mmCIF file of C-alpha atoms in Angstrom:
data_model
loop_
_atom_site.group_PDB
_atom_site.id
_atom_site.type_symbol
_atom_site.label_atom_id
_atom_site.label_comp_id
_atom_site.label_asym_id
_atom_site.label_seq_id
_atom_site.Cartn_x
_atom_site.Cartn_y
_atom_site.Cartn_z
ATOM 1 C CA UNK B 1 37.014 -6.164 5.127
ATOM 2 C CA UNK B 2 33.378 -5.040 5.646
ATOM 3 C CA UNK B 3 30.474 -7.330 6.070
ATOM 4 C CA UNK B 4 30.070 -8.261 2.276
ATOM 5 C CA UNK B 5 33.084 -10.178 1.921
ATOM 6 C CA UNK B 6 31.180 -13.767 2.446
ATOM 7 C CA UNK B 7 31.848 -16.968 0.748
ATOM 8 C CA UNK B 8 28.539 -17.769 1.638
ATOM 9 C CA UNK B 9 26.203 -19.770 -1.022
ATOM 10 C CA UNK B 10 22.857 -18.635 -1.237
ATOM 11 C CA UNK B 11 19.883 -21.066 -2.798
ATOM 12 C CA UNK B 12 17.674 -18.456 -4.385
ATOM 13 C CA UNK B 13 17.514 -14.853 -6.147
ATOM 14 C CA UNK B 14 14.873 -13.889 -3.159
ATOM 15 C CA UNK B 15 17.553 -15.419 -0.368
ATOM 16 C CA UNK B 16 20.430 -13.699 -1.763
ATOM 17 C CA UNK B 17 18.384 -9.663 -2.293
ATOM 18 C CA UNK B 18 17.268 -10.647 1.201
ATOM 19 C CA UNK B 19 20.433 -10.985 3.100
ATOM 20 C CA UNK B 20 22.133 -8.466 0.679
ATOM 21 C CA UNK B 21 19.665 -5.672 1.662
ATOM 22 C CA UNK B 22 19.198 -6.870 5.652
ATOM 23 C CA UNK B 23 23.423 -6.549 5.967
ATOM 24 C CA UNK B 24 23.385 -3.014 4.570
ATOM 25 C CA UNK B 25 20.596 -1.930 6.876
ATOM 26 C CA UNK B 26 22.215 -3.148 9.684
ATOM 27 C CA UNK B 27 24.967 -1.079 8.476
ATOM 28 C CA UNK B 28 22.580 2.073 7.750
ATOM 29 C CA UNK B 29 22.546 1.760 4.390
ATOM 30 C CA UNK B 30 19.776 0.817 1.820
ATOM 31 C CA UNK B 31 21.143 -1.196 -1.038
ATOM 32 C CA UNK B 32 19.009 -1.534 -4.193
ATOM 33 C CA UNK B 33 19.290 -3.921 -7.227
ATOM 34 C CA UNK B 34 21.067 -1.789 -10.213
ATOM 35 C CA UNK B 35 20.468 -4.075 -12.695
ATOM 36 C CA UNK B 36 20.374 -7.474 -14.051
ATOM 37 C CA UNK B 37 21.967 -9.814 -16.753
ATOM 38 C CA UNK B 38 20.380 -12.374 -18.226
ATOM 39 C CA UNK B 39 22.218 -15.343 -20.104
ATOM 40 C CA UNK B 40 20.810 -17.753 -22.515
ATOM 41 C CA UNK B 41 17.998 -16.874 -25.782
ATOM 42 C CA UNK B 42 14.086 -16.484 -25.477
ATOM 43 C CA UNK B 43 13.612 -17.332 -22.024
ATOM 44 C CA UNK B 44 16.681 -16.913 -20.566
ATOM 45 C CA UNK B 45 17.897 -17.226 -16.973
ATOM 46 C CA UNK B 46 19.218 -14.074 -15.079
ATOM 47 C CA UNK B 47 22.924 -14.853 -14.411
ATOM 48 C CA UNK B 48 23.956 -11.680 -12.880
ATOM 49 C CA UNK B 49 22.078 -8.870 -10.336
ATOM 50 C CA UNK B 50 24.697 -5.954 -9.777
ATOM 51 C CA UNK B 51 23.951 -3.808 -6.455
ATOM 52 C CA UNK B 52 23.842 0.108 -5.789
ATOM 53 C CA UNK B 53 23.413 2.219 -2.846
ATOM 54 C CA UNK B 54 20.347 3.744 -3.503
ATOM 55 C CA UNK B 55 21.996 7.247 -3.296
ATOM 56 C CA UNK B 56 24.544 5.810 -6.134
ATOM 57 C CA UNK B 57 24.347 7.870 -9.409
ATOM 58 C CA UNK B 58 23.331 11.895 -9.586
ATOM 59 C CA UNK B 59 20.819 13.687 -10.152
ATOM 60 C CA UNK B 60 18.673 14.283 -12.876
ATOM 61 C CA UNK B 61 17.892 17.847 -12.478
ATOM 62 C CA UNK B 62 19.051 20.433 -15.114
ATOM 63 C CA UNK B 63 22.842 21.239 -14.227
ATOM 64 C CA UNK B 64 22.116 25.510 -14.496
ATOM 65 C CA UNK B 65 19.281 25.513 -12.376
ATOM 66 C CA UNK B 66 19.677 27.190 -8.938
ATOM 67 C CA UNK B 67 16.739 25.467 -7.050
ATOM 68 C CA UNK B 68 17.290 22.903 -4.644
ATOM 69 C CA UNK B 69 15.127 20.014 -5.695
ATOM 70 C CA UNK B 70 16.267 17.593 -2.543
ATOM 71 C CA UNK B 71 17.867 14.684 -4.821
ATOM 72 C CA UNK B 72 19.530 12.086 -2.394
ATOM 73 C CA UNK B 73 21.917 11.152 -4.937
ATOM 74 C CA UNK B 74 25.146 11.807 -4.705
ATOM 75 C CA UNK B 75 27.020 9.603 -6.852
ATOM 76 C CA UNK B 76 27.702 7.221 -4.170
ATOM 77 C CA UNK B 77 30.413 4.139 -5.732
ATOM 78 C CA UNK B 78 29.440 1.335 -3.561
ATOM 79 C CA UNK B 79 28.823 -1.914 -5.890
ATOM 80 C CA UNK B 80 28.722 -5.306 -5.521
ATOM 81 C CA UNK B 81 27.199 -8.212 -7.779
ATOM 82 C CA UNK B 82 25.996 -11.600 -7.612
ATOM 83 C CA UNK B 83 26.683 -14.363 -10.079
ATOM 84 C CA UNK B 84 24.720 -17.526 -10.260
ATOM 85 C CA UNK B 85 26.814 -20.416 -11.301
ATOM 86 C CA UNK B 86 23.983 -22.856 -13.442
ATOM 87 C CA UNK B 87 26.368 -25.999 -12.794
ATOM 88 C CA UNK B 88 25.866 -26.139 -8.571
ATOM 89 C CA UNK B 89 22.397 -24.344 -9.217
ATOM 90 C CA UNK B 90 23.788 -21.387 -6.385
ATOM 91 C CA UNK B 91 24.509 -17.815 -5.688
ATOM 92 C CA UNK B 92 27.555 -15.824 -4.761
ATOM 93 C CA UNK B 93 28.585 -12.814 -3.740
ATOM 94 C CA UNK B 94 31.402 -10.522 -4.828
ATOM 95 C CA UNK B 95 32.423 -7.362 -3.899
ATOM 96 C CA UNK B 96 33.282 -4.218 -6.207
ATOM 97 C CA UNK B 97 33.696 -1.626 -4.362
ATOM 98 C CA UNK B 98 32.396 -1.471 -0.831
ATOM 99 C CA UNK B 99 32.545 2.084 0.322
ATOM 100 C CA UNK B 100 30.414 4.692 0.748
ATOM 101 C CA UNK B 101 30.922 8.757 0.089
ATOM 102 C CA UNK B 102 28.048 9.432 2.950
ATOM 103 C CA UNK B 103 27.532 8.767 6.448
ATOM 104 C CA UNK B 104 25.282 5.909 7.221
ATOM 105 C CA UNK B 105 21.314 6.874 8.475
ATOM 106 C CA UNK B 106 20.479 6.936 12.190
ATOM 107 C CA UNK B 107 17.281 6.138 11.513
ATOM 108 C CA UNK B 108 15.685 4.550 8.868
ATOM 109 C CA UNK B 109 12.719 5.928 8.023
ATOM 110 C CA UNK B 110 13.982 8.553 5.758
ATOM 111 C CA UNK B 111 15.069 5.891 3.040
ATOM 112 C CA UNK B 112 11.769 4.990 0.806
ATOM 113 C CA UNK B 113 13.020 1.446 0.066
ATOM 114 C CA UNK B 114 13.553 0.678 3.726
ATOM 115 C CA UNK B 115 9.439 1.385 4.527
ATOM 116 C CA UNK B 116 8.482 -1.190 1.516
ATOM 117 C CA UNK B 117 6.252 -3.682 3.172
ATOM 118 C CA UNK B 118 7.354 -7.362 3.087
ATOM 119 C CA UNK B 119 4.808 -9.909 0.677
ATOM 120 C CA UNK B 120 3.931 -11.095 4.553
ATOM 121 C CA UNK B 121 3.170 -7.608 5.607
ATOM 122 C CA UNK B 122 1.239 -6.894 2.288
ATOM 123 C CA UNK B 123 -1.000 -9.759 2.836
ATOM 124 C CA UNK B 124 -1.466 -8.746 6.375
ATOM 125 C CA UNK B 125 -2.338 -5.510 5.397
ATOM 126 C CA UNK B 126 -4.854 -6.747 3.007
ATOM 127 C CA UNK B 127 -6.816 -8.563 5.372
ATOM 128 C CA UNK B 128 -7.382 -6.186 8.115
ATOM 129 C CA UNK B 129 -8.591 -3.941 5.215
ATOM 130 C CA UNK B 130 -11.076 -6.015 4.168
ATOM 131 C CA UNK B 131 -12.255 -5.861 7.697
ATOM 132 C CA UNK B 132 -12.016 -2.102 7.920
ATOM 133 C CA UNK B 133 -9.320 -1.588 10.086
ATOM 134 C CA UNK B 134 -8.178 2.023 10.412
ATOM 135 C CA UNK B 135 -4.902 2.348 9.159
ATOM 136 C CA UNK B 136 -4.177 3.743 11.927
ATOM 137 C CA UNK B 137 -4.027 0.743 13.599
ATOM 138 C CA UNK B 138 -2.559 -1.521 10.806
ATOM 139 C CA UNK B 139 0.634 0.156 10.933
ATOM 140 C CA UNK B 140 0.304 -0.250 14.918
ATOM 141 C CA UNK B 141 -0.125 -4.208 14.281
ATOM 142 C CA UNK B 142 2.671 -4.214 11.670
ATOM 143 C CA UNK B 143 5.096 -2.649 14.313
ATOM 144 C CA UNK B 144 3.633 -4.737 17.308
ATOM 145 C CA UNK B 145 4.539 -8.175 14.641
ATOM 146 C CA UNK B 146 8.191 -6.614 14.130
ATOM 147 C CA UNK B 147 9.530 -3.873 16.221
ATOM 148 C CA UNK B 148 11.785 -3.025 13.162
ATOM 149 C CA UNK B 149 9.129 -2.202 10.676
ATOM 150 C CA UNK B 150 9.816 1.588 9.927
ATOM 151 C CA UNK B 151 6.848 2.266 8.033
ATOM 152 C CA UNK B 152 4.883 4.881 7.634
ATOM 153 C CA UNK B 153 1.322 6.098 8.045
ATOM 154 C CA UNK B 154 1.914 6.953 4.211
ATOM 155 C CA UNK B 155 3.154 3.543 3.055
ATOM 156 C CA UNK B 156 0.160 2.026 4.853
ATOM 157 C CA UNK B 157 -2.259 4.432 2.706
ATOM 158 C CA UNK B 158 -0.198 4.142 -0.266
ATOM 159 C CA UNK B 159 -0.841 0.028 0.072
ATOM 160 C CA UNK B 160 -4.553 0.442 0.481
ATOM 161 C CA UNK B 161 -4.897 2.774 -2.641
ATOM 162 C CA UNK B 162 -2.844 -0.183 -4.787
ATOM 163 C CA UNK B 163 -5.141 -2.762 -3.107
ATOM 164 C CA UNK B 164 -8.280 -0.804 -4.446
ATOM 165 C CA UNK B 165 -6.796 -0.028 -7.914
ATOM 166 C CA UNK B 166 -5.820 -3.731 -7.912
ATOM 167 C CA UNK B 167 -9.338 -4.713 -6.938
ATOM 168 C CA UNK B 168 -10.693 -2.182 -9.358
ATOM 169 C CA UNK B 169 -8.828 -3.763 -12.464
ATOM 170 C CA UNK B 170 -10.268 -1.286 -15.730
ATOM 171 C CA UNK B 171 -13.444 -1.001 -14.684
ATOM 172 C CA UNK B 172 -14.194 3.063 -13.817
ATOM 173 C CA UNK B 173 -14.905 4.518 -10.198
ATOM 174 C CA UNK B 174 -18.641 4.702 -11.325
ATOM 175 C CA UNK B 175 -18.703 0.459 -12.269
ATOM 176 C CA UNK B 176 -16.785 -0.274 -9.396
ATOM 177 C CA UNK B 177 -19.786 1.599 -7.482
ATOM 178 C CA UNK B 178 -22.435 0.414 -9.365
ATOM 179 C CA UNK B 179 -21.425 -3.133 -9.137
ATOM 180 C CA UNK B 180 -20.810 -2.691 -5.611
ATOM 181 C CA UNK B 181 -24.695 -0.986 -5.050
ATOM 182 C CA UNK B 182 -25.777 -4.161 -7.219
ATOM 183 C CA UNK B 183 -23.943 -6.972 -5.351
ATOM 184 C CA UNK B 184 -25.179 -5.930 -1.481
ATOM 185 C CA UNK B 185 -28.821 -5.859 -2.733
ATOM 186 C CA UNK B 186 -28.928 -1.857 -2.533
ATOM 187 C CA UNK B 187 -32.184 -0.302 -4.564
ATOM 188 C CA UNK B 188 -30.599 2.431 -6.441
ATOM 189 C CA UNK B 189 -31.107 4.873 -9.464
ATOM 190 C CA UNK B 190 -29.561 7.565 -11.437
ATOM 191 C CA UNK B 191 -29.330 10.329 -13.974
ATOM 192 C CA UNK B 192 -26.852 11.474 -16.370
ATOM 193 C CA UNK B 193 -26.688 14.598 -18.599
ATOM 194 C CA UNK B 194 -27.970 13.663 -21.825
ATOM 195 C CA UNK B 195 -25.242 15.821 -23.968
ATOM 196 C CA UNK B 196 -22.105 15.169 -21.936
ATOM 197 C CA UNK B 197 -22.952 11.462 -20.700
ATOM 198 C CA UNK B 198 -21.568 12.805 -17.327
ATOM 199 C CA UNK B 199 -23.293 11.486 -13.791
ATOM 200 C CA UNK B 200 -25.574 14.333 -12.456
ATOM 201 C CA UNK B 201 -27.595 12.092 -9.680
ATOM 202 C CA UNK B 202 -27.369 8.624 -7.862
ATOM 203 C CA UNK B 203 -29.687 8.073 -4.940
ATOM 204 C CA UNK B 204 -28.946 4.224 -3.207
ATOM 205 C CA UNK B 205 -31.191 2.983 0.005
ATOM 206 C CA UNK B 206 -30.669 0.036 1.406
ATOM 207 C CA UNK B 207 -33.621 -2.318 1.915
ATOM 208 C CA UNK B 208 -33.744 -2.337 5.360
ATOM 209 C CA UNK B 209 -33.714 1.467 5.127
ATOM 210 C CA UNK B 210 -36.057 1.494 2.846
ATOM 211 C CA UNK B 211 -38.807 -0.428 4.866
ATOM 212 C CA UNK B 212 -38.249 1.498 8.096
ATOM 213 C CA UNK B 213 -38.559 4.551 6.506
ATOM 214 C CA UNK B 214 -41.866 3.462 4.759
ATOM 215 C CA UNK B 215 -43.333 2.742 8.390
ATOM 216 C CA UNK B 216 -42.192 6.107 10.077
ATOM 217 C CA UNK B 217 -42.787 8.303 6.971
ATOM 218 C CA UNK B 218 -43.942 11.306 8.887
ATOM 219 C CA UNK B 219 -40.997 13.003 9.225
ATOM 220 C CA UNK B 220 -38.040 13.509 7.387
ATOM 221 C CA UNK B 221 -35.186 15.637 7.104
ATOM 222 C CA UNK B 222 -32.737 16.570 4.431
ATOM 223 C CA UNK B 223 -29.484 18.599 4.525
ATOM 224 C CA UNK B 224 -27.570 18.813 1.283
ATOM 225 C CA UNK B 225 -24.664 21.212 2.698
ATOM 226 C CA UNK B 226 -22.328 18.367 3.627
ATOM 227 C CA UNK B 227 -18.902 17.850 2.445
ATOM 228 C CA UNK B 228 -18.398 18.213 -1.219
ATOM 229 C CA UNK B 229 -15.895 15.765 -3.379
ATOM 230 C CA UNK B 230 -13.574 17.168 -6.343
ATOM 231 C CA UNK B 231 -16.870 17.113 -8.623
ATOM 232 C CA UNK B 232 -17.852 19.751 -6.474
ATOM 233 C CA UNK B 233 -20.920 17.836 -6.870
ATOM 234 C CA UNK B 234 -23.350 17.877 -2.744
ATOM 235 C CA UNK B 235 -23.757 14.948 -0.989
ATOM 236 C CA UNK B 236 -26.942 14.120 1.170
ATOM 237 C CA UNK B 237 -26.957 11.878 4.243
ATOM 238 C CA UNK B 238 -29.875 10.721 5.974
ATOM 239 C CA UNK B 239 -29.977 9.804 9.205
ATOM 240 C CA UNK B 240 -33.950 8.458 10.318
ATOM 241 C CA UNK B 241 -34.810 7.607 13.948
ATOM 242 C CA UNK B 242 -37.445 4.940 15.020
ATOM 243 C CA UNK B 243 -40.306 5.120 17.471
ATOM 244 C CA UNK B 244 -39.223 2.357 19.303
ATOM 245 C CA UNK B 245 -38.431 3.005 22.578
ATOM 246 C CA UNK B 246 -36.663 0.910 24.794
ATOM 247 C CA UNK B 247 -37.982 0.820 28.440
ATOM 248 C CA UNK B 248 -35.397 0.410 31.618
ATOM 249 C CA UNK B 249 -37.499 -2.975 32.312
ATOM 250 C CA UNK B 250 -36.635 -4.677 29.137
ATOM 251 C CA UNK B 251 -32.764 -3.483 29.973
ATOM 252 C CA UNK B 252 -32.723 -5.036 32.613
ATOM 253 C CA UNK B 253 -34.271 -7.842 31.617
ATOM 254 C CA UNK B 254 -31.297 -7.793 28.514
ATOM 255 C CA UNK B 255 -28.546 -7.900 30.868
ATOM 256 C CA UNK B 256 -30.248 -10.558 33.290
ATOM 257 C CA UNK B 257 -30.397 -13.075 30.478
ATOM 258 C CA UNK B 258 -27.026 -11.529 28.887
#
């Protein structure tokens, strides 16, 4: 009798996928949901979720080919389901079959499902984004919060990229930078080609910028040969230095009051 035989009662859908999936890990297996069953017309109710190893079924690939495409799958049986029973508003467990045709993982981080970030982990992810964290350093804070986290640099980067598209909703790249340029004050301008419609140029400056480069405007110098995007199209930084110079007397004087 493995771990899955349970006559445990489980409250939710969420509470039941949740203790489902954390027994198989602790097994070294990743369980996935299969499918579902729903019971009733219109709106129904799901009645049934049936669960699969996620290297249950075979692969896809054409049968006469002689390349190795890497396919995890390899028809693995293990199945159980869960039925919820309306009348006591609860969830059980049953098993179908509970073997497996593979050895279990030593470590985790080589099944996809098991580096999916938690909806706390998400949101946590979220905010140190917003603050610019390096990612980098999120997945170091993720793993600090819960030493069994077995992300990846790549699921952190992965989560950013569906924060942005999220964020960008179906607006294009050049609205999302526009409205950007327009919402922190930025003084900006640009061309397109009249035939094509395409961008060709977009200077921005910030105001700040703008004002100390209209009191040192003796000097200034331009490089265009910086790194290119997939437009192919060159991107200029400026980088301006002030006359102000600080004096060691008003350092010290900083760190005396400091």
């Amino acid at each position: 009798m493995t771990s899955f035989h349970t006559n445990m009662v489980f409250s939710s859908r969420e509470n039941l996928t949740e203790w489902v999936q954390k027994t198989a890990w602790s097994l070294g297996y990743v369980v996935v949901i299969k499918r579902t069953k729903t019971k009733g017309h219109g709106y129904g109710y799901i009645s049934k979720i049936i669960f699969m190893c996620d290297r249950g079924g075979v692969s896809r690939g054409p049968e006469t080919s002689t390349k190795n495409t890497g396919s995890r799958k390899t028809n693995c049986p293990f199945e159980i389901f869960a039925c919820y029973y309306k009348s006591d508003d609860v969830w059980r467990l049953k098993v179908k079959n509970d073997e497996h045709n593979h050895e279990p993982a030593m470590y985790m981080e080589g099944h996809p499902f098991a580096r999916r970030l938690t909806p706390n982990e998400s949101n946590m992810v979220e905010e140190m984004k917003i603050n610019n964290v390096p990612a980098r350093d999120i997945l170091s804070a993720l793993k600090r919060q819960n030493s069994k986290n077995v992300s990846t640099l790549k699921t952190i980067y992965n989560e950013c990229y569906k924060l942005q598209m999220d964020e960008r909703g179906d607006r294009s790249q050049m609205q999302v930078v526009f409205g950007f340029l327009h919402s922190k004050g930025y003084i900006f301008n640009h061309r397109v080609n009249d035939t094509t419609n395409a961008l060709e140029d977009l200077f921005f400056v910030h105001p700040t910028s703008l004002e100390i480069w209209c009191a040192f405007p003796q000097i200034m110098m331009m490089d265009a040969t910086y790194k290119t995007n997939r437009y192919n199209m060159p991107f200029l930084d400026i980088v301006g230095v002030t006359s102000y110079v600080v004096t060691l007397d008003q350092v010290l004087r900083y760190r005396s009051i400091g």
